[in-house]
CSV table of C-alpha atoms and ligand atoms in Angstrom, one decimal:
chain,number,residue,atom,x,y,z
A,22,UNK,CA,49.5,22.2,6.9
A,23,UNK,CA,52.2,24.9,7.3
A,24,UNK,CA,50.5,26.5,4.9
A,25,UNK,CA,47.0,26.6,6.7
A,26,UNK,CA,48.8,27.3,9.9
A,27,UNK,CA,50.7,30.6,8.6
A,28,UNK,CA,47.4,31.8,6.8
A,29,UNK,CA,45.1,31.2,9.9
A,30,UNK,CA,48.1,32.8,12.3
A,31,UNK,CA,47.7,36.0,10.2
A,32,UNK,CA,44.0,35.6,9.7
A,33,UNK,CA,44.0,35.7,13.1
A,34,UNK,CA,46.0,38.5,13.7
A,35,UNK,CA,44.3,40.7,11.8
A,36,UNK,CA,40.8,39.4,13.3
A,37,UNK,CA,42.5,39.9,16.4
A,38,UNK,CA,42.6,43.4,16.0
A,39,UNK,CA,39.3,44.6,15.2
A,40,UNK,CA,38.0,41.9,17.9
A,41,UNK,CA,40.5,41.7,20.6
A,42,UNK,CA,39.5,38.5,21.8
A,43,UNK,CA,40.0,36.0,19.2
A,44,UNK,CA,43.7,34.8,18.9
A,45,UNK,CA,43.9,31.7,17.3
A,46,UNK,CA,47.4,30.2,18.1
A,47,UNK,CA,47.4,27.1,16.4
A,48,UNK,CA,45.9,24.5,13.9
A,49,UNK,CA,48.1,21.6,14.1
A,50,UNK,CA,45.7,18.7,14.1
A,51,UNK,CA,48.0,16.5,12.1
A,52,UNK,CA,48.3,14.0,15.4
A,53,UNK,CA,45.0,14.1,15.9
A,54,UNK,CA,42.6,11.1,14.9
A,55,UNK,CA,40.1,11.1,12.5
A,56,UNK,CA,36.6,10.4,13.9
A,57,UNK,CA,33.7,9.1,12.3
A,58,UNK,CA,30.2,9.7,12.8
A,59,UNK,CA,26.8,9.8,11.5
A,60,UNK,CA,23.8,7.7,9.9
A,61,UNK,CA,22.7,5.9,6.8
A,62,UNK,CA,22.5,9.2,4.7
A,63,UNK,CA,24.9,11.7,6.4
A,64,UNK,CA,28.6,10.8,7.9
A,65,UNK,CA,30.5,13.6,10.0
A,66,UNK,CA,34.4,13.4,10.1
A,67,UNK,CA,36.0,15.6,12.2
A,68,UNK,CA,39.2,16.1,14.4
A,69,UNK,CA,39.4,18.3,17.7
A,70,UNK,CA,42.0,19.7,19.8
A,71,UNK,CA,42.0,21.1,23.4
A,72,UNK,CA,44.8,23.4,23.6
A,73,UNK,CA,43.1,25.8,22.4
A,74,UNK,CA,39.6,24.2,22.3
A,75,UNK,CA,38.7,23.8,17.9
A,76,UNK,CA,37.6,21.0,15.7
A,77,UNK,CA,37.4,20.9,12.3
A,78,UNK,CA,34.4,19.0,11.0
A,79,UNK,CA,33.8,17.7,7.1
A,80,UNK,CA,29.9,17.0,6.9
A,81,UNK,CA,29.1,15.0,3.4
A,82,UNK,CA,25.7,13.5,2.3
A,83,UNK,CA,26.8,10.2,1.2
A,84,UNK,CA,24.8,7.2,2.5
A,85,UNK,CA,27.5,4.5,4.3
A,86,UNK,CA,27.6,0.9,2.6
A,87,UNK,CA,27.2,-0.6,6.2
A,88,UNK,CA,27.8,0.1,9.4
A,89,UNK,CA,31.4,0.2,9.3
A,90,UNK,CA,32.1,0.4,5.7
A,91,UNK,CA,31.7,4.1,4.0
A,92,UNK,CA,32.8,2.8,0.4
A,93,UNK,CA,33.2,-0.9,-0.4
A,94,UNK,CA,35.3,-0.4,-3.3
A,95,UNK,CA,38.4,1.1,-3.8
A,96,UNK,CA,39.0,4.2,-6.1
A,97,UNK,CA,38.4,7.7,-5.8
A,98,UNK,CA,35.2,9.3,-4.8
A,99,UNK,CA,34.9,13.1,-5.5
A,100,UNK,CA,32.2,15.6,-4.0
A,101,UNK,CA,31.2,19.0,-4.7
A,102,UNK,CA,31.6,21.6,-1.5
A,103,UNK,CA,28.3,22.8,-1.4
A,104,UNK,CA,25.0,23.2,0.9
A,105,UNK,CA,25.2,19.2,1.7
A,106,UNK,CA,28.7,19.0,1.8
A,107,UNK,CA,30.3,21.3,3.9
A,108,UNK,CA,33.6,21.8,6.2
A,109,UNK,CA,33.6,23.8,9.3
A,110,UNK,CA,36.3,24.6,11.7
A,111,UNK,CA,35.1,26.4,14.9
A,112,UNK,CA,36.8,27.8,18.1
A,113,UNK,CA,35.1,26.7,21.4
A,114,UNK,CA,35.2,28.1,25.3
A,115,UNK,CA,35.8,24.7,26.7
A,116,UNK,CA,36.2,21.0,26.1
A,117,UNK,CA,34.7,19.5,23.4
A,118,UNK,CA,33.1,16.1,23.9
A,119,UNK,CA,33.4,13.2,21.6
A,120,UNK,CA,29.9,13.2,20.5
A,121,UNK,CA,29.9,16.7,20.0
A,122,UNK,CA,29.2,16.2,16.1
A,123,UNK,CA,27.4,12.8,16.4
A,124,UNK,CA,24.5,14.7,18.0
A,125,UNK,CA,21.5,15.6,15.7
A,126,UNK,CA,21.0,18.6,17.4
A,127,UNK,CA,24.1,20.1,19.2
A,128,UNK,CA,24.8,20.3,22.8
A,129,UNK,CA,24.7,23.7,24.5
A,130,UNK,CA,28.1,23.3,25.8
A,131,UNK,CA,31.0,24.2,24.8
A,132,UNK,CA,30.1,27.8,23.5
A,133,UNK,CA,31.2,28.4,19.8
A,134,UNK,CA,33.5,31.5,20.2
A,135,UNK,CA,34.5,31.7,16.3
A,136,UNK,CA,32.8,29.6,12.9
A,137,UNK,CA,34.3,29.4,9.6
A,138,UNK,CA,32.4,27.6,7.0
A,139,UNK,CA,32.7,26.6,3.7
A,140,UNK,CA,31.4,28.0,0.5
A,141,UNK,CA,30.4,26.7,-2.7
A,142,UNK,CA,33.1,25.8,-5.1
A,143,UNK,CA,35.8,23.3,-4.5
A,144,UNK,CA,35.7,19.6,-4.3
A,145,UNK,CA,36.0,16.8,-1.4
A,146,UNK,CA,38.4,13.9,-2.4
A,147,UNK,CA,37.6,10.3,-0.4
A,148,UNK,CA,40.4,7.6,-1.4
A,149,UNK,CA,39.0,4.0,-0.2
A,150,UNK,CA,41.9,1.6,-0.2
A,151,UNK,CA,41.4,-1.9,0.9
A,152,UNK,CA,44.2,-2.6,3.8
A,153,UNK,CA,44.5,-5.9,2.7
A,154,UNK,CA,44.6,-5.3,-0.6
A,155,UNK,CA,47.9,-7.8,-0.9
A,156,UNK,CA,46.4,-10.7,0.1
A,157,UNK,CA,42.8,-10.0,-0.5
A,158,UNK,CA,41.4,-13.2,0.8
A,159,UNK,CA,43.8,-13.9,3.1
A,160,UNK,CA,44.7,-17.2,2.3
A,161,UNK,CA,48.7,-16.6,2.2
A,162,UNK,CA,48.7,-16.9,-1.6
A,163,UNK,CA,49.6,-12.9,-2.9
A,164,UNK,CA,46.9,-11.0,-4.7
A,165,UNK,CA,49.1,-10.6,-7.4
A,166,UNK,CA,49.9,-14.1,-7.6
A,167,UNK,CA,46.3,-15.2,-7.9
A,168,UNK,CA,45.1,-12.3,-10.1
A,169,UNK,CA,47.2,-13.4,-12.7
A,170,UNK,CA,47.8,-17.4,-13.2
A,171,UNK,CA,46.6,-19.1,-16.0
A,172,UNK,CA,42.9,-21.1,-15.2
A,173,UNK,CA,40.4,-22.0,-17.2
A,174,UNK,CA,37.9,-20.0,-15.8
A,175,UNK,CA,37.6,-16.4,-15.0
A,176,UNK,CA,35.3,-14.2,-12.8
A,177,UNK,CA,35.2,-10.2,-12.9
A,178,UNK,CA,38.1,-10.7,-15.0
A,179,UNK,CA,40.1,-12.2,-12.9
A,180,UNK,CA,41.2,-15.8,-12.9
A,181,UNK,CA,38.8,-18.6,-10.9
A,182,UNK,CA,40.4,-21.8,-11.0
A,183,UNK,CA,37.2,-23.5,-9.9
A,184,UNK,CA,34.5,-21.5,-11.9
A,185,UNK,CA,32.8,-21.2,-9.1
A,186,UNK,CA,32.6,-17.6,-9.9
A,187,UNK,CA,34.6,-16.3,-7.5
A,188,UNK,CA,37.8,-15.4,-8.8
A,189,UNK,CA,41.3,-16.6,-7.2
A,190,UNK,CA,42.5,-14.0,-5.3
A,191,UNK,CA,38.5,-13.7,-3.5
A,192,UNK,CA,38.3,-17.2,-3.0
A,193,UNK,CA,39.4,-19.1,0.5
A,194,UNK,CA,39.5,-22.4,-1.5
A,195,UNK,CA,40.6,-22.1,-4.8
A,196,UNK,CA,39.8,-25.4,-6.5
A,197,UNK,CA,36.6,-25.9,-4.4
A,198,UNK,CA,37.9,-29.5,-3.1
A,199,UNK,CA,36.9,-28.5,0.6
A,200,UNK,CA,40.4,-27.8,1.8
A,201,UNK,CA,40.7,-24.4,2.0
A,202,UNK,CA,43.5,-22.8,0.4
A,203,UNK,CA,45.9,-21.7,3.7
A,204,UNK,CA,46.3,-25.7,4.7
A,205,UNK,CA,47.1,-26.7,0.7
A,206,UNK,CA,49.8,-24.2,0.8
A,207,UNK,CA,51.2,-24.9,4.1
A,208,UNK,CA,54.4,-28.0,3.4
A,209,UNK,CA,54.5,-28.3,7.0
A,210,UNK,CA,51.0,-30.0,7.0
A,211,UNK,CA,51.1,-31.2,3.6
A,212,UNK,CA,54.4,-32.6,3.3
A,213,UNK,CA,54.6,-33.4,-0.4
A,214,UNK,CA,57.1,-34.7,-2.0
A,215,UNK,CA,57.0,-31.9,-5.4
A,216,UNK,CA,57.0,-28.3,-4.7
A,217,UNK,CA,55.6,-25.6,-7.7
A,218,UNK,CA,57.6,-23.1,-6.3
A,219,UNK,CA,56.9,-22.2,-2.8
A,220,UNK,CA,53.7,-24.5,-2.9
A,221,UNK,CA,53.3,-28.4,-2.6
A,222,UNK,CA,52.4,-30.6,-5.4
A,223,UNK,CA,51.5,-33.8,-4.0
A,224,UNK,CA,51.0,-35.7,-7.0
A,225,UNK,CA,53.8,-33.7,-9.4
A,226,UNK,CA,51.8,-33.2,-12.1
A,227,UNK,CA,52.9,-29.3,-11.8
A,228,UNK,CA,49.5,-28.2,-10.9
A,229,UNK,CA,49.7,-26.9,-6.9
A,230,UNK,CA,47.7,-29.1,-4.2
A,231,UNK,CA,45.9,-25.5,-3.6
A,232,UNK,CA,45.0,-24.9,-7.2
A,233,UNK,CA,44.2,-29.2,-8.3
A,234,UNK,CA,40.7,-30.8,-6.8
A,235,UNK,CA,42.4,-34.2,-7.3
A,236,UNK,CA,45.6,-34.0,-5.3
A,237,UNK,CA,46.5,-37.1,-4.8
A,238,UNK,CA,46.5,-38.0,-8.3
A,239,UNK,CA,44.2,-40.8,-8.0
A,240,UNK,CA,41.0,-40.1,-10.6
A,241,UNK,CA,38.8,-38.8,-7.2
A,242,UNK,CA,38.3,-35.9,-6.6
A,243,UNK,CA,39.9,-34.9,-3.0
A,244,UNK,CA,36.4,-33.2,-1.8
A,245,UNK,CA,34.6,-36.5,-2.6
A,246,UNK,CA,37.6,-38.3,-0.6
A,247,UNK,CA,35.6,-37.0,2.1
A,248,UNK,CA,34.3,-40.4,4.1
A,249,UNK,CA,32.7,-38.0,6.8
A,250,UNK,CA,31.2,-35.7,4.8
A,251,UNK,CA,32.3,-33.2,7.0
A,252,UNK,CA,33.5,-30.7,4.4
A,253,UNK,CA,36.8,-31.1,6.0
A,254,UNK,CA,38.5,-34.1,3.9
A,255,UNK,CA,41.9,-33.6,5.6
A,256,UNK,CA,39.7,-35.4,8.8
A,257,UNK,CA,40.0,-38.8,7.5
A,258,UNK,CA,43.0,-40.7,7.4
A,259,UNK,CA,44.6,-43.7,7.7
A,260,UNK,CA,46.6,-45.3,10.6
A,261,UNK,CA,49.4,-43.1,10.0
A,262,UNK,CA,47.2,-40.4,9.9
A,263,UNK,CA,47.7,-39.2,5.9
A,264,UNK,CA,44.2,-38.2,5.0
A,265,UNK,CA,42.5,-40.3,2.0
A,266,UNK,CA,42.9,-37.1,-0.2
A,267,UNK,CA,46.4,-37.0,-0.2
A,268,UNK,CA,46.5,-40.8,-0.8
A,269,UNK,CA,46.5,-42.7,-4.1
A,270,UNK,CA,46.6,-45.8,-2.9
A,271,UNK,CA,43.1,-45.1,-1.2
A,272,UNK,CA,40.5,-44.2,-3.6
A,273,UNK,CA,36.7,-44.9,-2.7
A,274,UNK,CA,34.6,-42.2,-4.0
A,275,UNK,CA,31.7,-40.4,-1.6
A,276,UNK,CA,29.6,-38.3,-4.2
A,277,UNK,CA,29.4,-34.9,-1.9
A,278,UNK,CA,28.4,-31.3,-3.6
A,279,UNK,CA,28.4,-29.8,-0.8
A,280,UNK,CA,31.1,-26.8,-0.1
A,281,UNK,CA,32.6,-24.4,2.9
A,282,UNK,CA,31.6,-21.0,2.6
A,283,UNK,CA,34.0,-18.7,1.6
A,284,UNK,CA,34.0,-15.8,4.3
A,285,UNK,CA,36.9,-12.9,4.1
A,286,UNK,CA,38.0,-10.2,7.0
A,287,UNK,CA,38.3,-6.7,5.4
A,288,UNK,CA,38.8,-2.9,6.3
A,289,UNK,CA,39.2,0.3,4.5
A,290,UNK,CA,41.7,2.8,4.8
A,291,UNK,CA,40.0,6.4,3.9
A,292,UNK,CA,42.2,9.3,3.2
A,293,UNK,CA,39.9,12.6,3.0
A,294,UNK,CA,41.5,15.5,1.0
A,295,UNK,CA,39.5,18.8,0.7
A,296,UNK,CA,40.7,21.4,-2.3
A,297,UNK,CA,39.8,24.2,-3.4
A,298,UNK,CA,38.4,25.4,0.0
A,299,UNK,CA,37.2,28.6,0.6
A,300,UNK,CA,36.4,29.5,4.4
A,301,UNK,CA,34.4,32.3,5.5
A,302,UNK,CA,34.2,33.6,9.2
A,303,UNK,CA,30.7,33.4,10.0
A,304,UNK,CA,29.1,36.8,12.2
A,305,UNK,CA,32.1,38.9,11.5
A,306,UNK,CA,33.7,41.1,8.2
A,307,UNK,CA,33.6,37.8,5.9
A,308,UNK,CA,37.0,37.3,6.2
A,309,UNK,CA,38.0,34.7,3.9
A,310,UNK,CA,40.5,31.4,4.3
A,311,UNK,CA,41.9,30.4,1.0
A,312,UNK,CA,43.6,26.3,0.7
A,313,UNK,CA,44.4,24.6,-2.1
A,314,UNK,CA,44.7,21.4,-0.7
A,315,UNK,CA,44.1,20.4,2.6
A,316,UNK,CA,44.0,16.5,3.9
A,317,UNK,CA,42.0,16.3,6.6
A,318,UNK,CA,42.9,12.7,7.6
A,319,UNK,CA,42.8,8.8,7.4
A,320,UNK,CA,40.7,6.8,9.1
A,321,UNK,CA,40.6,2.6,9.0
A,322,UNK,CA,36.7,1.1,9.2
A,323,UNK,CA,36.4,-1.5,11.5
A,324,UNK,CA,37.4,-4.8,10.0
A,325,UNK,CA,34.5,-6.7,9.1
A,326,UNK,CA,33.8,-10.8,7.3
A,327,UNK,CA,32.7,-10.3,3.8
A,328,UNK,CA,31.2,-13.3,1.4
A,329,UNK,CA,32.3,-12.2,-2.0
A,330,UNK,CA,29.6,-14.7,-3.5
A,331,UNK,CA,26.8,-12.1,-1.7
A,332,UNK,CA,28.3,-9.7,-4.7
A,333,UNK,CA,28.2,-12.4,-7.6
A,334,UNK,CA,24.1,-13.7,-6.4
A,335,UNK,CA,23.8,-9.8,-6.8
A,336,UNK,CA,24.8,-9.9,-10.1
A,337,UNK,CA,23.7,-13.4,-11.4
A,338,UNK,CA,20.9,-15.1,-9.1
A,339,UNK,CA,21.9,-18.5,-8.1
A,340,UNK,CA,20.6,-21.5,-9.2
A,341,UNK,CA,18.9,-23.3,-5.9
A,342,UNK,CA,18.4,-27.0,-6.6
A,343,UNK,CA,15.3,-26.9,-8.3
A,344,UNK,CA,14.3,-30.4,-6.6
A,345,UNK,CA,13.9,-29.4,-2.9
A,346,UNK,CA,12.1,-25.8,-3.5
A,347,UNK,CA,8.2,-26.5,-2.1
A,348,UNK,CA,8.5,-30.0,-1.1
A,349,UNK,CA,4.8,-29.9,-0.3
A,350,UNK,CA,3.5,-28.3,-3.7
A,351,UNK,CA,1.0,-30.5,-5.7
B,5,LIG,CA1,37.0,-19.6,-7.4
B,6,LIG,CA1,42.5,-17.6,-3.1
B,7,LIG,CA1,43.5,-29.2,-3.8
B,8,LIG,CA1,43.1,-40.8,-2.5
């Protein structure tokens, strides 16, 4: 930033005196927010300041996953500078509005005083990380925990206790027994009398209640302990209130395939790095900027509730049951 700063302060300088009337004074717009703009094919990033009026803008063709997602995975996404993918920084007579660059066609007011633009040659470097990339699912178990216990199963490479195809560290409810991973790991709720580490084994047998479909031990599965059917089999209980599930002395079975669906809460953090960049001052001597690196900024999309199975029917169509497709067929 320095860097920039020193190089535009003599740019400007020297601009200053062939045109008298250009002084740019300063290009700090490291407090300055990221903003997002644009539509399904181009996006707009761009910061501004008022004192003195100038934005920097980083227009890229690159088509946005959804409305607040730009990239749904994280890695590294590199772009050429070029005709599509261009940065400019401009110098304006008066306040510039917040939809200055989210306007197809730009408004009239402010005036530009000064452009640079890019030219061909250099490269625009997007980092997508997901913010809740330690606990991906949420479900207080760590990613790294989850992405690497021994199960029998595994999904994208990743462990899946349940083979549901959803691996561990994706899934709400890891063994698929309708009690979704948060309450098996909470003691205070469970209150079981073995712990696997931090967790609660109700029956001991060294397999966590979040991780074993039968945790009370009894031969019945704890989803089909479900008297209800509610998907929810911590709602029935005795007396004393301890659910059927959790009970081994209470064992009636209730045949029930039917599961929660696993819905997650995610946002990505986007750092945008430009390098390479070569700026030339539009209407005047061509005066050139010169940066080898310059981040223009972060910016967190809006946090949104993901199914990771909508991925996996992507890749591998589910298998409806066969039985209740066209009731009415012949
Ligand atoms: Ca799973
Ligand atoms: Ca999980
Ligand atoms: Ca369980
Ligand atoms: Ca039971």
């Amino acid at each position: 930033m320095k860097k920039l700063l020193s190089i535009l302060i003599i740019a400007a300088v020297t601009v200053s005196c062939d045109d008298g009337d250009i002084i740019i004074t300063d290009f700090d717009f490291e407090d300055r927010q990221l903003q997002w703009c644009g539509d399904q094919e181009t996006q707009v990033f761009f910061k501004t300041n008022e004192d003195p009026f100038e934005a920097i803008a980083l227009t890229v063709n690159l088509p946005r996953v959804s409305e607040n997602v730009l990239l749904d995975e994280e890695g590294v996404l590199t772009l050429p500078i070029n005709a599509e993918n261009q940065i400019i920084y401009r110098t304006f007579d008066g306040e510039i509005g917040s939809s200055y660059f989210c306007n197809p066609i730009p408004p009239s007011s402010p005036t530009v005083r000064e452009e640079y633009r890019s030219s061909s040659g250099g490269t625009i470097v997007i980092t997508s990380q997901l913010r809740s990339s330690h606990d991906h699912d949420g479900d207080g178990v760590p990613s790294e925990v989850e992405m690497n216990v021994e199960a029998d199963y595994t999904a994208h490479g990743y462990p899946d206790t349940d083979g549901d195809g959803i691996p561990d560290y994706l899934d709400t409810d890891d063994d698929n027994d309708n009690v979704p991973t948060a309450v098996e790991i909470d003691q205070a709720r469970i209150n079981a009398p073995h712990m696997v580490g931090p967790y609660p084994d109700t029956d001991g047998d060294g397999i966590p209640n979040y991780r074993d479909p039968d945790d009370d031990g009894d031969g019945v599965l704890s989803r089909e302990e479900d008297w209800n059917e509610s998907r929810d089999p911590s709602d029935d209980t005795n007396e004393e209130g301890l659910p059927h599930y959790l009970n081994p002395e209470i064992s009636d079975r209730f045949p029930f395939n039917s599961f929660r669906p696993t819905t997650i809460r995610r946002s990505f953090r986007y750092t945008i790095e430009v390098r390479d960049l070569t700026l030339i001052r539009l209407g005047g001597d061509g005066e050139q900027i010169r940066l080898e690196q310059y981040t223009l900024g972060t910016f967190d999309s809006p946090e949104e509730s993901y199914d990771p199975a909508d991925d996996i029917e992507d890749d591998e169509p589910d298998e409806e049951d066969p039985g209740e497709e066209n009731p009415n067929e012949d």
